[in-house]
PDB file of N, CA, C and O in Angstrom:
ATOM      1  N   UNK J 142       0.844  -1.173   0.000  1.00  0.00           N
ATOM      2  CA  UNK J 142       0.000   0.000   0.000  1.00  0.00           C
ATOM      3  C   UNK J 142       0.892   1.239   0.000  1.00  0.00           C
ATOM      4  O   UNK J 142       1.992   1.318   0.546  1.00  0.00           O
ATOM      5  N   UNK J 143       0.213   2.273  -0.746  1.00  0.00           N
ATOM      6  CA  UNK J 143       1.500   3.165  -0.665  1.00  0.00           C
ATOM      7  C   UNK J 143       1.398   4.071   0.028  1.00  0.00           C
ATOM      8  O   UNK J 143       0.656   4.049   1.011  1.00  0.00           O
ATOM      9  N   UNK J 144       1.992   4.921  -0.251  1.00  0.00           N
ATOM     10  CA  UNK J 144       1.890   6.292   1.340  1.00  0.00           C
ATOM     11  C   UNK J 144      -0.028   7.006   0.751  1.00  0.00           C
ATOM     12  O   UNK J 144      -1.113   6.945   1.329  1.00  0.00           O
ATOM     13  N   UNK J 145       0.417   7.657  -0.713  1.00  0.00           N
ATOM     14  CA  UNK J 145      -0.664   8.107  -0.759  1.00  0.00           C
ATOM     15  C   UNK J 145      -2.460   7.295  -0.504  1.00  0.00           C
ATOM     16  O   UNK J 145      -3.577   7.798  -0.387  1.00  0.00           O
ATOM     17  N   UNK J 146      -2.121   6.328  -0.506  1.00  0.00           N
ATOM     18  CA  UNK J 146      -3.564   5.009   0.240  1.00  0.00           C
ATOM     19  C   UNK J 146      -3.609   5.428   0.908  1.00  0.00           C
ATOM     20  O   UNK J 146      -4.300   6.444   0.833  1.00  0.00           O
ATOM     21  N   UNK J 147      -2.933   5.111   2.279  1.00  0.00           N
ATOM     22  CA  UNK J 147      -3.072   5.218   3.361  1.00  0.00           C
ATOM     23  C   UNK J 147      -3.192   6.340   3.849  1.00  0.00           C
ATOM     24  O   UNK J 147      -3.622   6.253   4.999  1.00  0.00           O
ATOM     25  N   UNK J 148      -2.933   7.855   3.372  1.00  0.00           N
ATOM     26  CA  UNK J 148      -3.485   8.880   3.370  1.00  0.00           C
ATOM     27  C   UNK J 148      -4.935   8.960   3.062  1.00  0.00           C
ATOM     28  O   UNK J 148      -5.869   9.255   3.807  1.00  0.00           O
ATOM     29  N   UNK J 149      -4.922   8.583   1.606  1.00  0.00           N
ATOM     30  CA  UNK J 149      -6.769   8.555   1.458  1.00  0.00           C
ATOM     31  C   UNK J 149      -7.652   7.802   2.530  1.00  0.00           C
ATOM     32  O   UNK J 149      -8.786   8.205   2.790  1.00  0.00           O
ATOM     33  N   UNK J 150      -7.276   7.051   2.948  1.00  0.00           N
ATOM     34  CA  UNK J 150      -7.617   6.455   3.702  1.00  0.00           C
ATOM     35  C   UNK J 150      -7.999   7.081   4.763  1.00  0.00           C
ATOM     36  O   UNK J 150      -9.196   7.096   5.049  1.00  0.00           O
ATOM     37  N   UNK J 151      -7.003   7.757   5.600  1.00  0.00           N
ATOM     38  CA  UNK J 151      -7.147   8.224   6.606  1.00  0.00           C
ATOM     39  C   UNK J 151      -8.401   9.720   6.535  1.00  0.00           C
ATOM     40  O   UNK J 151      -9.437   9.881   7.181  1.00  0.00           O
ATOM     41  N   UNK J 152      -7.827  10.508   5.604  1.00  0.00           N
ATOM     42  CA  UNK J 152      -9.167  11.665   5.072  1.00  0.00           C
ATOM     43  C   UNK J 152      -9.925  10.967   4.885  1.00  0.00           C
ATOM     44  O   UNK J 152     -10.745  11.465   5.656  1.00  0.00           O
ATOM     45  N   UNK J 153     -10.664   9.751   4.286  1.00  0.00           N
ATOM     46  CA  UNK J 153     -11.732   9.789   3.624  1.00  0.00           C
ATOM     47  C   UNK J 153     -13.101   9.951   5.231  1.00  0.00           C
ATOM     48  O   UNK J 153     -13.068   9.695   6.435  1.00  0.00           O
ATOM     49  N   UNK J 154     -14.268  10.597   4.104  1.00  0.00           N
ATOM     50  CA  UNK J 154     -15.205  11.086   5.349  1.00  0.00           C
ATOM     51  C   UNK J 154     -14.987  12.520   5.841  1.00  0.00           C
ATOM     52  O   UNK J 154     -15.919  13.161   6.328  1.00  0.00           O
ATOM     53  N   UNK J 155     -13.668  13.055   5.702  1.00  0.00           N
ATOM     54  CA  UNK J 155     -13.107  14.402   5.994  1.00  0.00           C
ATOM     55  C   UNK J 155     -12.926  15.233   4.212  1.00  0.00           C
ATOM     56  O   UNK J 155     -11.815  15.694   3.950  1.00  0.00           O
ATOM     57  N   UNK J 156     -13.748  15.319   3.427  1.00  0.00           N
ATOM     58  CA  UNK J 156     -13.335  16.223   2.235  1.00  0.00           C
ATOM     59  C   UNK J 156     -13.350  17.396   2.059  1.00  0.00           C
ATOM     60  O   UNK J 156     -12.613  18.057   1.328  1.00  0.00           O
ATOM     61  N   UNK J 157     -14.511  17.862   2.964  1.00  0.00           N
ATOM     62  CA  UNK J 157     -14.687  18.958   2.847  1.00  0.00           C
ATOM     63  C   UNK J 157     -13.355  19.595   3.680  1.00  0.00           C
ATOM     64  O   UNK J 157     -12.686  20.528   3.236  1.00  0.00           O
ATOM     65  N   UNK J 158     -13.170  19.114   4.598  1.00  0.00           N
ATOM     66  CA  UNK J 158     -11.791  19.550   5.903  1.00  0.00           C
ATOM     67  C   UNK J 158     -10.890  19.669   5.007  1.00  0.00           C
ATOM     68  O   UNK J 158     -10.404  20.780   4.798  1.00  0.00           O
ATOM     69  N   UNK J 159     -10.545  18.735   4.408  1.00  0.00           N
ATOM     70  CA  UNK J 159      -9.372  18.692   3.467  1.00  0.00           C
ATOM     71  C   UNK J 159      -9.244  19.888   2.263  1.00  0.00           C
ATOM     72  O   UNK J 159      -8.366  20.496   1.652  1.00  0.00           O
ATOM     73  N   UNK J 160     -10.453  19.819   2.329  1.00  0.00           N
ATOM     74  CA  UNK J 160     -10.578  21.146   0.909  1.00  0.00           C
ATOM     75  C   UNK J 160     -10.318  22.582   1.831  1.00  0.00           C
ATOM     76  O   UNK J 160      -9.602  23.454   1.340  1.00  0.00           O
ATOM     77  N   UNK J 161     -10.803  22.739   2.897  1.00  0.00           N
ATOM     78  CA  UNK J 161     -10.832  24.030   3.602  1.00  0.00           C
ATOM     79  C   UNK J 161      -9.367  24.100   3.973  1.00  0.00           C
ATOM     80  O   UNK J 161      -8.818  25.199   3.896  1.00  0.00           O
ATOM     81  N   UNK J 162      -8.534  22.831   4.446  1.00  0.00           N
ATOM     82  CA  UNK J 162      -7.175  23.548   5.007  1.00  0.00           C
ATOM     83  C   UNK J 162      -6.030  22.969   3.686  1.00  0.00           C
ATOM     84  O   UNK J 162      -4.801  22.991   3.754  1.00  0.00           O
ATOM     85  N   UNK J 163      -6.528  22.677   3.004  1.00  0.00           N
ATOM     86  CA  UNK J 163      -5.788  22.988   1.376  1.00  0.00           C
ATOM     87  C   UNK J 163      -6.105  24.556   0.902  1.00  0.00           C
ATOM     88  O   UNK J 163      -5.135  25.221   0.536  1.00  0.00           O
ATOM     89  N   UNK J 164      -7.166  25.050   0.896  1.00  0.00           N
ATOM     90  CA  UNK J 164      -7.317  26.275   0.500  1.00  0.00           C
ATOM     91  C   UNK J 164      -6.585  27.760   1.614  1.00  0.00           C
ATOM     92  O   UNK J 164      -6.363  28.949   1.385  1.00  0.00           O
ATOM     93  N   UNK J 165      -6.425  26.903   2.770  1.00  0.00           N
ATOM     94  CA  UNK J 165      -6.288  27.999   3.575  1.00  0.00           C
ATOM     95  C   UNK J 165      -4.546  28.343   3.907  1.00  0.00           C
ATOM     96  O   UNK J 165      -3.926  29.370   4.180  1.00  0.00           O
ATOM     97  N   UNK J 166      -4.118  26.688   3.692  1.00  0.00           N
ATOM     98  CA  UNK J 166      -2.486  26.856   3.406  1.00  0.00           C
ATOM     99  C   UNK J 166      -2.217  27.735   1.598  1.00  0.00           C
ATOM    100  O   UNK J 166      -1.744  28.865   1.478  1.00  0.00           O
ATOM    101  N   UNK J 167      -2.619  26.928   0.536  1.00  0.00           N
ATOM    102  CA  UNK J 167      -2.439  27.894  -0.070  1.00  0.00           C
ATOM    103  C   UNK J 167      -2.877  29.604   0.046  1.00  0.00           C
ATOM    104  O   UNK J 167      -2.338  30.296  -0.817  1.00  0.00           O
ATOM    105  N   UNK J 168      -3.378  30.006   0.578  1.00  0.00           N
ATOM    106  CA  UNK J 168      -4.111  31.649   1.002  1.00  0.00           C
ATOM    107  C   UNK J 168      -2.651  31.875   1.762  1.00  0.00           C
ATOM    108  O   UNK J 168      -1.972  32.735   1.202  1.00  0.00           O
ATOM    109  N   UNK J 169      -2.324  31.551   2.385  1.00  0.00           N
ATOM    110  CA  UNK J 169      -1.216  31.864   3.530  1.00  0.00           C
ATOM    111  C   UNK J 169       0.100  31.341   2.880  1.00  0.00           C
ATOM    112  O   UNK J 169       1.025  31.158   3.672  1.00  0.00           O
ATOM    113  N   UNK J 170       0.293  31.117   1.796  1.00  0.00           N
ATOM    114  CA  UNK J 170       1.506  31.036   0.973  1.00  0.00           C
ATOM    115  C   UNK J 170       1.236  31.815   0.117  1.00  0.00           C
ATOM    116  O   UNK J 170       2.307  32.304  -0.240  1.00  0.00           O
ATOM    117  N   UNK J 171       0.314  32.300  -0.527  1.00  0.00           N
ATOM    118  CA  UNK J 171      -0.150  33.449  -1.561  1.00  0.00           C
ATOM    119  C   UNK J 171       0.411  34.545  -1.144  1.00  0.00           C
ATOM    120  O   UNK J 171       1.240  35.281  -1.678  1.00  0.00           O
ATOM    121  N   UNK J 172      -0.413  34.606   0.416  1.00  0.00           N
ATOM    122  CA  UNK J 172       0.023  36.001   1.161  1.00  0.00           C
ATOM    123  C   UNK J 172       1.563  36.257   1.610  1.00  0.00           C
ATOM    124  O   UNK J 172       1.969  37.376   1.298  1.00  0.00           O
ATOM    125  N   UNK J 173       2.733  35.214   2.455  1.00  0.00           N
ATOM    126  CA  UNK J 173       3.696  35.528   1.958  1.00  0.00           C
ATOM    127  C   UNK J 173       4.302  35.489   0.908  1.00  0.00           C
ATOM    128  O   UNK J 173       5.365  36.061   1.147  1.00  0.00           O
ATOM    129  N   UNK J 174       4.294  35.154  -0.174  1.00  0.00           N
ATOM    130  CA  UNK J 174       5.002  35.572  -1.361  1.00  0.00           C
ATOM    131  C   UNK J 174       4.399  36.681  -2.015  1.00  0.00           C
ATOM    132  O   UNK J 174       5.158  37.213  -2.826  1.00  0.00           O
ATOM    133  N   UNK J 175       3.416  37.131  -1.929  1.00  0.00           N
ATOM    134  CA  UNK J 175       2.891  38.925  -2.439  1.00  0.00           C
ATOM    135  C   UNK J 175       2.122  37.870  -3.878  1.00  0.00           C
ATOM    136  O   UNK J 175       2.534  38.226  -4.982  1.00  0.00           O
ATOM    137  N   UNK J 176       1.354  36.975  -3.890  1.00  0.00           N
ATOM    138  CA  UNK J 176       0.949  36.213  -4.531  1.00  0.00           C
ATOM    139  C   UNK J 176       1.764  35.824  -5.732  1.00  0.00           C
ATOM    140  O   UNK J 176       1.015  35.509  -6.656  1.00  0.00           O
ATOM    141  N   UNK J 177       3.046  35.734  -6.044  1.00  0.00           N
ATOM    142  CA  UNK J 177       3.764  35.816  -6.872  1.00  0.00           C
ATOM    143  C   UNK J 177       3.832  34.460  -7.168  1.00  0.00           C
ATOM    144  O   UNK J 177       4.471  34.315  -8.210  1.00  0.00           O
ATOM    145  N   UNK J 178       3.523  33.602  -6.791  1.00  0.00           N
ATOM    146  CA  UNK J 178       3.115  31.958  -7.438  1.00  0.00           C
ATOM    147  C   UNK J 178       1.659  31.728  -6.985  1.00  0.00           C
ATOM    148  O   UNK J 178       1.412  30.731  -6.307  1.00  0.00           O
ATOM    149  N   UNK J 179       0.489  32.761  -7.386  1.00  0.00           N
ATOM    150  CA  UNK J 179      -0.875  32.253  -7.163  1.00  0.00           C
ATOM    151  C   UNK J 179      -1.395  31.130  -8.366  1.00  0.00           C
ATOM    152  O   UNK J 179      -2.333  30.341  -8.259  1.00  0.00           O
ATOM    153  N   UNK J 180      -0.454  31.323  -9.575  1.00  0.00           N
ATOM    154  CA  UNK J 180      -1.125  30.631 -10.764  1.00  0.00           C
ATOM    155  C   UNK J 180      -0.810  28.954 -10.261  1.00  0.00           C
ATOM    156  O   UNK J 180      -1.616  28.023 -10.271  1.00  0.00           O
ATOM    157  N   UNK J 181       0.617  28.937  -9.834  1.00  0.00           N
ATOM    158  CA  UNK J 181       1.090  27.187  -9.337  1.00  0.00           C
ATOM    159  C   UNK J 181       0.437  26.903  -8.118  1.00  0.00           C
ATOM    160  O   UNK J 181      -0.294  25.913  -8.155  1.00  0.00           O
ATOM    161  N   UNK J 182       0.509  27.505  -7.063  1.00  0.00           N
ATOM    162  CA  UNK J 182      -0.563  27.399  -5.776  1.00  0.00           C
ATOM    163  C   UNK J 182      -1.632  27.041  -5.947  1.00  0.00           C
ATOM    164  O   UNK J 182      -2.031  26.098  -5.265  1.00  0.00           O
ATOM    165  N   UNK J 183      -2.775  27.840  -7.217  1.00  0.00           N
ATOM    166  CA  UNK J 183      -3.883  27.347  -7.451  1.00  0.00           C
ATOM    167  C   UNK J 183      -3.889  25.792  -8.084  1.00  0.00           C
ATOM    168  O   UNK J 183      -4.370  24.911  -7.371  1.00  0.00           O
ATOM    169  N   UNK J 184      -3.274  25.376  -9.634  1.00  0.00           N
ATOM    170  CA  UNK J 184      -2.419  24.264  -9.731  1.00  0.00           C
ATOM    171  C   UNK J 184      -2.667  23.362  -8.573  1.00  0.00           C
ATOM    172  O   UNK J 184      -3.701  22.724  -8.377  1.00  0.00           O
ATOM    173  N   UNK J 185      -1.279  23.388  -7.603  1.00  0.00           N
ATOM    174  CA  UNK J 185      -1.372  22.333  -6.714  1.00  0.00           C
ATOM    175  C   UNK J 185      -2.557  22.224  -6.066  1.00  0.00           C
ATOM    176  O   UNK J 185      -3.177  21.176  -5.880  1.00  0.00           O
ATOM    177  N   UNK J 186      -2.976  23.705  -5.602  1.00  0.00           N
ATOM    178  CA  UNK J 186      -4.364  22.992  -4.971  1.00  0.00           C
ATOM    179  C   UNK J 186      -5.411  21.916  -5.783  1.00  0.00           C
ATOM    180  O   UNK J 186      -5.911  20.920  -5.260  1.00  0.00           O
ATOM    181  N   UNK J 187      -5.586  22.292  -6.968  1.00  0.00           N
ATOM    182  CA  UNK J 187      -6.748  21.659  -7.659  1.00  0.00           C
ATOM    183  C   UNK J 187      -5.946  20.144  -8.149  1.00  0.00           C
ATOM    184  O   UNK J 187      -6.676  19.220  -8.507  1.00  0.00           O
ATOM    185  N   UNK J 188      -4.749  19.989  -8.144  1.00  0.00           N
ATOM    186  CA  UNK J 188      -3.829  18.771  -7.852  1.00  0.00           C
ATOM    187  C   UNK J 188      -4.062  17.899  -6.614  1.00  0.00           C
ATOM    188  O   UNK J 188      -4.333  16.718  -6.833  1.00  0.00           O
ATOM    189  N   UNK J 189      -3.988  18.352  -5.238  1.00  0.00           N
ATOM    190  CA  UNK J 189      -4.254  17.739  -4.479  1.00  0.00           C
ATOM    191  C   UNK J 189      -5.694  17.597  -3.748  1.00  0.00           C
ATOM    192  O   UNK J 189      -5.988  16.904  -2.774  1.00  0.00           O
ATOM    193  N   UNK J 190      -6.449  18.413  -4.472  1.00  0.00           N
ATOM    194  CA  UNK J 190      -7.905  17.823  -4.044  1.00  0.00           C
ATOM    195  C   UNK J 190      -8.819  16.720  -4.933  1.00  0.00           C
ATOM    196  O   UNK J 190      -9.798  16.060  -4.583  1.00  0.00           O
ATOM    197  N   UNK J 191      -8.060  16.787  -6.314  1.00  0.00           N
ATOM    198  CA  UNK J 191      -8.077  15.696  -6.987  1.00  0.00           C
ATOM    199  C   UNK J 191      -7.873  14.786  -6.656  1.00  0.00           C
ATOM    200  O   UNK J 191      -8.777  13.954  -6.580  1.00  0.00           O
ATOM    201  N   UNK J 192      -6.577  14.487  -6.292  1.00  0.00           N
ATOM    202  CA  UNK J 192      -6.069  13.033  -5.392  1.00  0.00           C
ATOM    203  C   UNK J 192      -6.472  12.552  -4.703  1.00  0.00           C
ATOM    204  O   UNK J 192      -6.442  11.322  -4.743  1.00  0.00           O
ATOM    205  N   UNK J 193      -7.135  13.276  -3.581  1.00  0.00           N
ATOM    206  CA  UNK J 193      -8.010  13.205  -2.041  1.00  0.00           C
ATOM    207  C   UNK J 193      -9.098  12.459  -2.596  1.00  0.00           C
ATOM    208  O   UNK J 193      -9.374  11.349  -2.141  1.00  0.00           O
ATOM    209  N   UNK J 194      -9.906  13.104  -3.785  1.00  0.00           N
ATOM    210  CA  UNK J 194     -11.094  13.176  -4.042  1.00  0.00           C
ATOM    211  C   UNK J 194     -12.152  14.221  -3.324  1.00  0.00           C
ATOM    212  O   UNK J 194     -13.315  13.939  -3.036  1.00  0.00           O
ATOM    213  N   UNK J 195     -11.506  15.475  -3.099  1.00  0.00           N
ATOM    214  CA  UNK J 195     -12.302  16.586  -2.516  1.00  0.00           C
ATOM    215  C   UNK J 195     -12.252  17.449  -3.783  1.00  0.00           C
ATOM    216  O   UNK J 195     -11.791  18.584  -3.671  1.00  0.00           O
ATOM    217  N   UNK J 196     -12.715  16.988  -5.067  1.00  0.00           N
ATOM    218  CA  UNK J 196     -12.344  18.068  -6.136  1.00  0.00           C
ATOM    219  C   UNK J 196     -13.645  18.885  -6.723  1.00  0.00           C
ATOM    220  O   UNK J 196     -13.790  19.226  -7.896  1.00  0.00           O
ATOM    221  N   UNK J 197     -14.532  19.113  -5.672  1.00  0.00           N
ATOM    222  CA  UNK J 197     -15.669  19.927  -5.671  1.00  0.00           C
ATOM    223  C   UNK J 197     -15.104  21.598  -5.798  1.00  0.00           C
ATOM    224  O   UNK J 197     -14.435  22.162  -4.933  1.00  0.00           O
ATOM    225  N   UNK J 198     -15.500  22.127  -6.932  1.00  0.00           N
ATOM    226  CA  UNK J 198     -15.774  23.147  -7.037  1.00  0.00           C
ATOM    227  C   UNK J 198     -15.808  24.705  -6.023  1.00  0.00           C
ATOM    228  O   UNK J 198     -16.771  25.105  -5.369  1.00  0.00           O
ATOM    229  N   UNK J 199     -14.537  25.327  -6.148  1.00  0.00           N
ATOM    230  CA  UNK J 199     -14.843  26.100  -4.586  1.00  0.00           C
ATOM    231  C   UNK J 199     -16.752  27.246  -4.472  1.00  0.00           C
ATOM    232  O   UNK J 199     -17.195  27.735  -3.433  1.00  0.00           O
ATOM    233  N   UNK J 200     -17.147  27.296  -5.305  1.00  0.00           N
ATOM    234  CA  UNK J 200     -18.526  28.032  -5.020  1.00  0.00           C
ATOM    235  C   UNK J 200     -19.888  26.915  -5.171  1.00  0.00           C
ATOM    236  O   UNK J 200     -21.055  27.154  -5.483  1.00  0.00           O
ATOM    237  N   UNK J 201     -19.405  25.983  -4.915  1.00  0.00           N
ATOM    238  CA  UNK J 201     -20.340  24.703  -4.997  1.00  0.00           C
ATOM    239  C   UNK J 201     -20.588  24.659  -3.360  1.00  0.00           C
ATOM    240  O   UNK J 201     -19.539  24.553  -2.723  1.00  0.00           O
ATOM    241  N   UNK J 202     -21.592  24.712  -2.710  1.00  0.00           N
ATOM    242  CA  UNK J 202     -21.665  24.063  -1.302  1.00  0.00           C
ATOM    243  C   UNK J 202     -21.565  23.349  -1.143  1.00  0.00           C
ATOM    244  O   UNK J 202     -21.521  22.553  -2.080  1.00  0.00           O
ATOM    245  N   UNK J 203     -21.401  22.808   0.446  1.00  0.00           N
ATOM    246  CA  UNK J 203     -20.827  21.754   0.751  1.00  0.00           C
ATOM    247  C   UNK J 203     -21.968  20.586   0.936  1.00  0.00           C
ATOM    248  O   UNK J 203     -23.107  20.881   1.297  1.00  0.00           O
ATOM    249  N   UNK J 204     -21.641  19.487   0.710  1.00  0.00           N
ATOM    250  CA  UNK J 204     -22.622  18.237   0.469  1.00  0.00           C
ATOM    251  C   UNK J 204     -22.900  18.005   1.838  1.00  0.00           C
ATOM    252  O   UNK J 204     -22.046  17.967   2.723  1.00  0.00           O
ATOM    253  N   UNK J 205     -24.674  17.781   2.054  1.00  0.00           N
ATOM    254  CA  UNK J 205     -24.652  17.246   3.734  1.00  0.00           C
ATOM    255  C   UNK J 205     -25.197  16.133   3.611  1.00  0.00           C
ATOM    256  O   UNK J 205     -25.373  15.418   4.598  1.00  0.00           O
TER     257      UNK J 205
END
C-alpha cells in the first residue's frame, strides 16, 4: 500500500476539511510571497484535491 492510500484512507469522510485547510495553506503562501506563485498554488491545490477526491468546485456548497 503506498503512502498516498493510506493517506486517502485516513481523510476519507473528511473532504470537505481537506478542501478548507488545502485552500487555507495555499491563502497563507499566496500572502507571503505577495501572490507571486498564485497561478502554481492554485495548480497544486486543484492537484491535491483531486487526489483526495475533494475536487468539488470552490462556489459549490458543501454536500450534507
Amino acid at each position: 500500500m503506498s503512502m498516498l492510500d493510506k493517506l486517502k484512507g485516513l481523510l476519507k469522510g473528511h473532504e470537505d476539511q481537506v478542501q478548507q485547510g488545502t485552500e487555507k495553506a495555499g491563502d497563507a503562501f499566496d500572502a507571503k510571497t505577495g501572490n507571486k506563485y498564485q497561478s502554481q498554488v492554485d495548480t497544486a491545490q486543484q492537484k491535491i484535491n483531486e487526489q483526495l477526491g475533494s475536487d468539488r468546485p470552490k462556489d459549490e456548497p458543501p454536500r450534507i
